mmCIF file of C-alpha atoms and ligand atoms in Angstrom:
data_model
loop_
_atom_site.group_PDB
_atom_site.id
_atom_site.type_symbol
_atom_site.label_atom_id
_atom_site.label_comp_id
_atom_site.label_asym_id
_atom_site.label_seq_id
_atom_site.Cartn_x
_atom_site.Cartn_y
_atom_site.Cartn_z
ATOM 1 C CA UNK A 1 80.475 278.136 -0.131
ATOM 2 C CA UNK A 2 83.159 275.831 1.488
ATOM 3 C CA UNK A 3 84.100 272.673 -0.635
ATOM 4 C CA UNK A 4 84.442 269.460 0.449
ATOM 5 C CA UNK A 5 87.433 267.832 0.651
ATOM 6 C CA UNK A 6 88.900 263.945 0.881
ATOM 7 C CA UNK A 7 92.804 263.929 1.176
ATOM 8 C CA UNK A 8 94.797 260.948 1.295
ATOM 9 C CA UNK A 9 97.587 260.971 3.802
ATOM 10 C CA UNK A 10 100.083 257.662 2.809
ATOM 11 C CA UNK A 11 102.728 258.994 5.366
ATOM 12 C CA UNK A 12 105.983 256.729 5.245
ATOM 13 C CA UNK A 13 104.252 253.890 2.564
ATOM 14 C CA UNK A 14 104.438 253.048 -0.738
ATOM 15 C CA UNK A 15 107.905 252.883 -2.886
ATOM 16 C CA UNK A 16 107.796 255.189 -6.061
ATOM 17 C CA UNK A 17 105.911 252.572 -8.166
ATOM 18 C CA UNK A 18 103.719 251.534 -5.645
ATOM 19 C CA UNK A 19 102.521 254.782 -5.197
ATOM 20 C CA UNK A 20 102.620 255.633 -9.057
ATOM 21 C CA UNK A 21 100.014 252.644 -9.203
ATOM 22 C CA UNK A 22 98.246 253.598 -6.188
ATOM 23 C CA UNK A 23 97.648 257.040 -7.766
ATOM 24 C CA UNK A 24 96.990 256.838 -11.628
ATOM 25 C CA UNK A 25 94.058 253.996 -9.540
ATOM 26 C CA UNK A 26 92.913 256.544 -7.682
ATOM 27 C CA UNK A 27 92.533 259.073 -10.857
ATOM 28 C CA UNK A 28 90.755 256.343 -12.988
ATOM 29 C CA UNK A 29 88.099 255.701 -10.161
ATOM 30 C CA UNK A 30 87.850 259.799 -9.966
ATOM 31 C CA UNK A 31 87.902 259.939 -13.640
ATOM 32 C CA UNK A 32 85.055 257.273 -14.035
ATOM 33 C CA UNK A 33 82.986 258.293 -11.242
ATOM 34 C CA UNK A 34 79.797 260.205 -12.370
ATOM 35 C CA UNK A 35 79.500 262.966 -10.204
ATOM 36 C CA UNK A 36 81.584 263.715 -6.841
ATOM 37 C CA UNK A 37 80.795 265.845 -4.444
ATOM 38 C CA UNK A 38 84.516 266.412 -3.151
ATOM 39 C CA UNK A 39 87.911 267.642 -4.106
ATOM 40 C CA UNK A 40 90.295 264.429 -4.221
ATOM 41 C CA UNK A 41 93.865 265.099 -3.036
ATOM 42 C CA UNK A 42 96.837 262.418 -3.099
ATOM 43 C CA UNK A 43 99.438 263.583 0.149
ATOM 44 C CA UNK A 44 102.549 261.769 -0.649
ATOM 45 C CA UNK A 45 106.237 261.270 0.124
ATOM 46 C CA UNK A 46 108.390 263.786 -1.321
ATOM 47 C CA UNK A 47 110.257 260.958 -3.419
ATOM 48 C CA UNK A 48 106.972 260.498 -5.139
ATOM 49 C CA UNK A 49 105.560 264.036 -5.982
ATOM 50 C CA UNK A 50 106.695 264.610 -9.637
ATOM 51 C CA UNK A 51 105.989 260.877 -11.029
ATOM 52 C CA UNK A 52 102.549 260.828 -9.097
ATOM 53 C CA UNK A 53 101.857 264.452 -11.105
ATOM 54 C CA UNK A 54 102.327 262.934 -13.927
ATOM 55 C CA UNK A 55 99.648 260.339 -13.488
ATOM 56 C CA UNK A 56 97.346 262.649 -11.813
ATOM 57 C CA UNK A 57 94.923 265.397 -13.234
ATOM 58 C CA UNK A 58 91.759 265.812 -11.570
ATOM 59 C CA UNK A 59 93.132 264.313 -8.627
ATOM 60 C CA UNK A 60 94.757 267.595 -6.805
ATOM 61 C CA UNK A 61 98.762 267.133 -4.880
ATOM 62 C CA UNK A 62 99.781 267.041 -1.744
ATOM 63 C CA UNK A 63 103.146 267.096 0.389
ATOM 64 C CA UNK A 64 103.367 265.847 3.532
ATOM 65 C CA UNK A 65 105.273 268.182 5.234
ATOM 66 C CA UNK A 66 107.890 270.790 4.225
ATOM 67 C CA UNK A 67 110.905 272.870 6.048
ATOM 68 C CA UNK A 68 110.252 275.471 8.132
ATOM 69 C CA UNK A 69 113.819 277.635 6.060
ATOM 70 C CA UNK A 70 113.392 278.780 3.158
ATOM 71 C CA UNK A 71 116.560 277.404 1.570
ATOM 72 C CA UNK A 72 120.201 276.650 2.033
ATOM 73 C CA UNK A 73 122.076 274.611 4.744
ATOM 74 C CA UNK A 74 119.262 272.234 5.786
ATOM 75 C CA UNK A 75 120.661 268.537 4.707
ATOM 76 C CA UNK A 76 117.769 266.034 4.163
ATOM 77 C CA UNK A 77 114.983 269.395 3.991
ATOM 78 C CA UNK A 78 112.644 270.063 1.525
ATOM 79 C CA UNK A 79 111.885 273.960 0.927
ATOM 80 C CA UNK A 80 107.939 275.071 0.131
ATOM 81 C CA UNK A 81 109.171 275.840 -3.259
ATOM 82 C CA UNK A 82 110.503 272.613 -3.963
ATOM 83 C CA UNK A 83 107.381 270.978 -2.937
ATOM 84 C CA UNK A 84 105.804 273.631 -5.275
ATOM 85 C CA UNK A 85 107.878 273.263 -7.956
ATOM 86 C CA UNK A 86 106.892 269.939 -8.653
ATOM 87 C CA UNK A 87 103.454 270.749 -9.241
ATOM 88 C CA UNK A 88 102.035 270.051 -5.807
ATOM 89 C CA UNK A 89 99.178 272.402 -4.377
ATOM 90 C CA UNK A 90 99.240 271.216 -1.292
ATOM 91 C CA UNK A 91 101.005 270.788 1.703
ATOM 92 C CA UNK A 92 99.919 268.716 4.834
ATOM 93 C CA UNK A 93 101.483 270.440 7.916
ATOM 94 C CA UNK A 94 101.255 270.056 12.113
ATOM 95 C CA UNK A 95 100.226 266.509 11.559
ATOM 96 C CA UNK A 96 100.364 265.009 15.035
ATOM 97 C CA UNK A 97 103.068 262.186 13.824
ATOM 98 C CA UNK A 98 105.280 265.127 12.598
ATOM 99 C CA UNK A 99 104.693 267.653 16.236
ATOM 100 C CA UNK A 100 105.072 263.886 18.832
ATOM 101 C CA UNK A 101 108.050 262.468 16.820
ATOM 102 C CA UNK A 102 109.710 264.943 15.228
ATOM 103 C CA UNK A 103 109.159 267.723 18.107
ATOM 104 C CA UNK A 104 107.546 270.301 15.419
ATOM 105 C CA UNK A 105 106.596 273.113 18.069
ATOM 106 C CA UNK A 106 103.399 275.949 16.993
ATOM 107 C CA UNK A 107 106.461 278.553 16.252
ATOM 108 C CA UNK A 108 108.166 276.277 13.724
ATOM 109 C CA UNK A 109 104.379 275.416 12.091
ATOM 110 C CA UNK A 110 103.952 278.991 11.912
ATOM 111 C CA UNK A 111 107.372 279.421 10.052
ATOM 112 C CA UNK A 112 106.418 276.734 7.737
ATOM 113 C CA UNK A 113 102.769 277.820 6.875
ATOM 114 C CA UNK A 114 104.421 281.144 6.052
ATOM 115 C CA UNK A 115 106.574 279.930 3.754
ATOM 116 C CA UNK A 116 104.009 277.198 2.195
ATOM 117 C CA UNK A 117 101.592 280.110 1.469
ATOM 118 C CA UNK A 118 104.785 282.792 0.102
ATOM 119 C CA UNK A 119 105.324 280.281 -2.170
ATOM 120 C CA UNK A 120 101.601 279.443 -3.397
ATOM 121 C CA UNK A 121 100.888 276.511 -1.815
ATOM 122 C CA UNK A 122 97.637 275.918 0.059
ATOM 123 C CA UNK A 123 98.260 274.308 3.367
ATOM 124 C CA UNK A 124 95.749 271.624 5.194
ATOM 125 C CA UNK A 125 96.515 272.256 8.851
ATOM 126 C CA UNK A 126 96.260 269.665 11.117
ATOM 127 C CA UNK A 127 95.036 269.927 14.956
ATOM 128 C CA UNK A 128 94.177 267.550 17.499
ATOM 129 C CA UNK A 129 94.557 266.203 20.756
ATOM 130 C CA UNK A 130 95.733 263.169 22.577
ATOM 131 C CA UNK A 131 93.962 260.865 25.163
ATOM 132 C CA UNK A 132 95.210 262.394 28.028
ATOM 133 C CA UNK A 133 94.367 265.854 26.970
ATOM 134 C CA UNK A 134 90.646 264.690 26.615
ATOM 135 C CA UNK A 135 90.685 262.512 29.668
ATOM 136 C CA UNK A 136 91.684 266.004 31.309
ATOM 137 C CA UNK A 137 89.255 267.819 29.586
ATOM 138 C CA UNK A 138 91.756 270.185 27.896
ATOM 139 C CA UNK A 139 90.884 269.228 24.340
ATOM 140 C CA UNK A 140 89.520 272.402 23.346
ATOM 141 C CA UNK A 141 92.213 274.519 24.749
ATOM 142 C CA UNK A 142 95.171 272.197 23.017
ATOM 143 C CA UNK A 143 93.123 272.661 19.486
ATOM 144 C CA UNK A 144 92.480 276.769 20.184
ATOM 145 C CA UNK A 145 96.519 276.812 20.807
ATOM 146 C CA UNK A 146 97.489 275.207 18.050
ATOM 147 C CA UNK A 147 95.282 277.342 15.872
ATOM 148 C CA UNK A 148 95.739 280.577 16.920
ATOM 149 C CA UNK A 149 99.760 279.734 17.476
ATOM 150 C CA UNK A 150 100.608 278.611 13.912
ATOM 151 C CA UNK A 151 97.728 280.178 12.134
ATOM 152 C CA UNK A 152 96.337 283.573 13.545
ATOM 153 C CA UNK A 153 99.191 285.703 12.294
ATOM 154 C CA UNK A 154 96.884 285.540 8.619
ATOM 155 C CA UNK A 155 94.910 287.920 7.066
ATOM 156 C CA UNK A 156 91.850 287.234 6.384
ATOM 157 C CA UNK A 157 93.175 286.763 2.370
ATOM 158 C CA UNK A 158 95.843 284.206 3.533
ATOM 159 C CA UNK A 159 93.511 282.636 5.737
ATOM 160 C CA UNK A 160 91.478 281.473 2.502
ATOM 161 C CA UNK A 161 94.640 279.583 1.382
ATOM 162 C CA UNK A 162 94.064 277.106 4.810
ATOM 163 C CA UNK A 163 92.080 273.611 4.943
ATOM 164 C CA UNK A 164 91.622 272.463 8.731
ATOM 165 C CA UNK A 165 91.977 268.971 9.674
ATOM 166 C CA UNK A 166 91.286 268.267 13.124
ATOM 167 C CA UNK A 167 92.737 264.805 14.155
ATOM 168 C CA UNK A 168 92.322 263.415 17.652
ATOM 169 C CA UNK A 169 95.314 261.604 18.396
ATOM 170 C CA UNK A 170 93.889 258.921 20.362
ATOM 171 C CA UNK A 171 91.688 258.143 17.014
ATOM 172 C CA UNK A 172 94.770 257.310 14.013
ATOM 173 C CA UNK A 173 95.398 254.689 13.100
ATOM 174 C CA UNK A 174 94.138 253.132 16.003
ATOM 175 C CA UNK A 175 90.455 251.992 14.279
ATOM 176 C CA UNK A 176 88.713 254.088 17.591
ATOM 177 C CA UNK A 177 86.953 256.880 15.522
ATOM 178 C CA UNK A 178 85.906 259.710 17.019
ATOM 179 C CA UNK A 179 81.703 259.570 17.411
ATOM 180 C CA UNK A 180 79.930 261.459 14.244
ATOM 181 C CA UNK A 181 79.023 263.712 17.379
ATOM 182 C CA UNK A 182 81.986 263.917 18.956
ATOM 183 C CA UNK A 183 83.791 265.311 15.788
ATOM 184 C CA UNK A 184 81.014 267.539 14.920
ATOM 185 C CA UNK A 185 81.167 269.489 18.636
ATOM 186 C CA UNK A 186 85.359 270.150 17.726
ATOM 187 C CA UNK A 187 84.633 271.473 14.348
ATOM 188 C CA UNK A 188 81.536 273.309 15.439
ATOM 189 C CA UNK A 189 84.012 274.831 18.252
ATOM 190 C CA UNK A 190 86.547 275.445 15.754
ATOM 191 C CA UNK A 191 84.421 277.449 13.217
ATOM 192 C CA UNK A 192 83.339 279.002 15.996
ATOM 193 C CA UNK A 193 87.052 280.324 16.977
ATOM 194 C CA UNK A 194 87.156 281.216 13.349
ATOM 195 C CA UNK A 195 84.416 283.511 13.394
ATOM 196 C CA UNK A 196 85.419 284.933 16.184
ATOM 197 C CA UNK A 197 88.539 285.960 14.808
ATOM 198 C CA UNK A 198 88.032 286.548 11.488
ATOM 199 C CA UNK A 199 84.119 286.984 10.617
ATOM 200 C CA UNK A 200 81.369 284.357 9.840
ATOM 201 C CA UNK A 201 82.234 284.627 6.259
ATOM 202 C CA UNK A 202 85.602 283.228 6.853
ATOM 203 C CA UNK A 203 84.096 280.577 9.435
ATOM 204 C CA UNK A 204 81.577 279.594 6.502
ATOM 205 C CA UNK A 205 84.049 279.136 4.077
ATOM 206 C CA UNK A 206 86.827 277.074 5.488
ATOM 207 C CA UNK A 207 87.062 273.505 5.067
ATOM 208 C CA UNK A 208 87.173 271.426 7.881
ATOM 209 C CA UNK A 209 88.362 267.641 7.574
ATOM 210 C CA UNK A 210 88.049 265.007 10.261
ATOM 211 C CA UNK A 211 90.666 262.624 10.502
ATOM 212 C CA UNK A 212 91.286 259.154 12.155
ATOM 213 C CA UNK A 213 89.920 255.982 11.298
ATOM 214 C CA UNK A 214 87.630 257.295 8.890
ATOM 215 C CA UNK A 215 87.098 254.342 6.342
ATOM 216 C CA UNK A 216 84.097 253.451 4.216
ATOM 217 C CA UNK A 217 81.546 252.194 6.938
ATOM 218 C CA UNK A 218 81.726 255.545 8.972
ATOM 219 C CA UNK A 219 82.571 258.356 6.293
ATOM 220 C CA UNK A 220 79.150 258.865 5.746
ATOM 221 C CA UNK A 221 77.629 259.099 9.022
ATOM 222 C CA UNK A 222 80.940 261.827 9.614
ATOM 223 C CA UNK A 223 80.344 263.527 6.486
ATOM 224 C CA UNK A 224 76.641 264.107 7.514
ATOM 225 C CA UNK A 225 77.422 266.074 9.880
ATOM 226 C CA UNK A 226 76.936 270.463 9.438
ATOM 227 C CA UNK A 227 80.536 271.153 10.096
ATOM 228 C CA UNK A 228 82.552 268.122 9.083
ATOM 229 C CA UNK A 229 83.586 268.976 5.208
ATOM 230 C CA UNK A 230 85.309 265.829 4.189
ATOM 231 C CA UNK A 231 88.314 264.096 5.881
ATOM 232 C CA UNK A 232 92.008 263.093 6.027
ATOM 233 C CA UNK A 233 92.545 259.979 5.315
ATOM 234 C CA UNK A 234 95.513 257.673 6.662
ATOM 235 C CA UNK A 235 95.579 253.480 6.160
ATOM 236 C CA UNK A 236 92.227 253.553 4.399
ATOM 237 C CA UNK A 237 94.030 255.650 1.418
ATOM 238 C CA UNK A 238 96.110 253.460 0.848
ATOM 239 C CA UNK A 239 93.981 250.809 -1.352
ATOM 240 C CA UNK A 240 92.232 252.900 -3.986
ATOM 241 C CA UNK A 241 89.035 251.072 -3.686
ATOM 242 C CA UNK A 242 88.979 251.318 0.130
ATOM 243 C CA UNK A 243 89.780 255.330 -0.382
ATOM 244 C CA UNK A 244 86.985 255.646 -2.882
ATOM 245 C CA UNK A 245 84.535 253.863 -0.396
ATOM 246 C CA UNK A 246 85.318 257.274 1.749
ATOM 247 C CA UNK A 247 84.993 259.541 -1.575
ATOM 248 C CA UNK A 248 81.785 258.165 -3.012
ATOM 249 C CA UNK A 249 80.139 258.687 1.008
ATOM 250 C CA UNK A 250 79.095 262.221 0.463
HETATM 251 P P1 PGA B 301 94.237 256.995 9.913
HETATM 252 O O1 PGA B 301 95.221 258.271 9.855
HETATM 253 O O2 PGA B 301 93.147 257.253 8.906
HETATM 254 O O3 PGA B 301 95.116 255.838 9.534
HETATM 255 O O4 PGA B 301 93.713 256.919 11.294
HETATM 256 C C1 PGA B 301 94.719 259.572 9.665
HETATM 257 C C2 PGA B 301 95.864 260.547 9.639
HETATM 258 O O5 PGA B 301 96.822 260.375 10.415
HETATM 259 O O6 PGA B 301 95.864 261.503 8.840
#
């Protein structure tokens, strides 16, 4: 059986001791709640990963990116196994801020999820399209693209190792969510591509997160849904109480 999953994705906010706060909040509302129905990961800057650790227990790690090298003459990079090494077990990659702005193309994702998984690290993998591509209609052959660029090199075994998050573009951070049903027919379509490459067992068991604009007042009616596992969570992670509305909705 898949598990459910909410991730919190704080992109470029919080200094170190904002975020140390914002976490060891986050793992006392875990930590007192009775029973949850979700994994509960932090994604954070890579300035924070080792002091939010050490806050952090049953609240699982997450980078926000990492190099597509493996080491050496990459000023400002930061390797899988440093992200690793810090005690992260997670690493967020293909997130549409990182491919638009920072012209991260499905070869250099690929490179990256290779050398996330070599070094241990489970990676959540995100996917999604913009307005334009749904206006045209192409929305399900931008999402099979991206999948099957970065990701379809796996084995089956690796494959385990890979959280989904499909995030239209045209839905962060802009408060437009995506309709319950509109996010259900992607990730129906996408555990469907999943099957078809790798078995309904596979399909079955992968996680797949919605993301953008989920917040307390629609996580449930999202979460409801048969092939929406949980989400990844942008602005509304970044108040504990606001990310534990989205938590507590399963
Ligand atoms: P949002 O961001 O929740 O602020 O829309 C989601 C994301 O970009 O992961």
């Amino acid at each position: 059986m898949r598990k459910n999953i909410v991730a919190g994705n704080w992109k470029m906010n919080t200094t170190v001791p904002e975020g140390v706060a914002l976490a060891h909040a986050v793992e006392a509302a875990v930590f007192a709640a009775p029973e949850l129905k979700c994994e509960v990961i932090v994604g954070v800057p890579f300035t924070h990963l080792t002091a939010v650790k050490n806050v952090i227990s049953k609240v699982k790690l997450a980078a926000e990116n990492c190099a597509d090298h493996k080491s050496g003459a990459y000023t400002g990079e930061v390797s899988a196994a440093m992200v690793a090494s810090t005690g992260a077990e997670y690493v967020i990659l293909g997130h549409s801020e990182r491919r638009g702005y920072y012209n991260e193309t499905i070869e250099m994702l690929k490179e990256k999820v290779d050398l996330a998984l070599s070094n241990g690290l489970k990676v959540i993998f995100c996917c999604g399209e913009s307005l334009d591509e749904r206006k045209a209609g192409t929305h399900f052959d931008v999402i099979k693209n991206e999948i099957e660029g970065s990701l379809f090199h796996l084995n089956a075994e690796e494959f385990a190792k890979i959280v989904i998050a499909y995030e239209p573009i045209w839905a962060i951070g802009t408060g437009e969510t995506a309709t319950a049903e509109q996010a259900q027919e992607i990730h129906a379509f996408i555990r469907g591509l999943l099957a078809g490459k790798y078995g309904t067992q596979v399909a079955d068991d992968t996680t797949i997160l919605y993301g953008g604009s989920c917040k307390p007042s629609n996580a449930a009616e999202l979460f409801a849904k048969p092939d929406i596992d949980g989400g990844l969570i942008g602005g509304a992670s970044l108040k504990a109480e606001d990310f534990m509305g989205i938590v507590t909705a399963f």
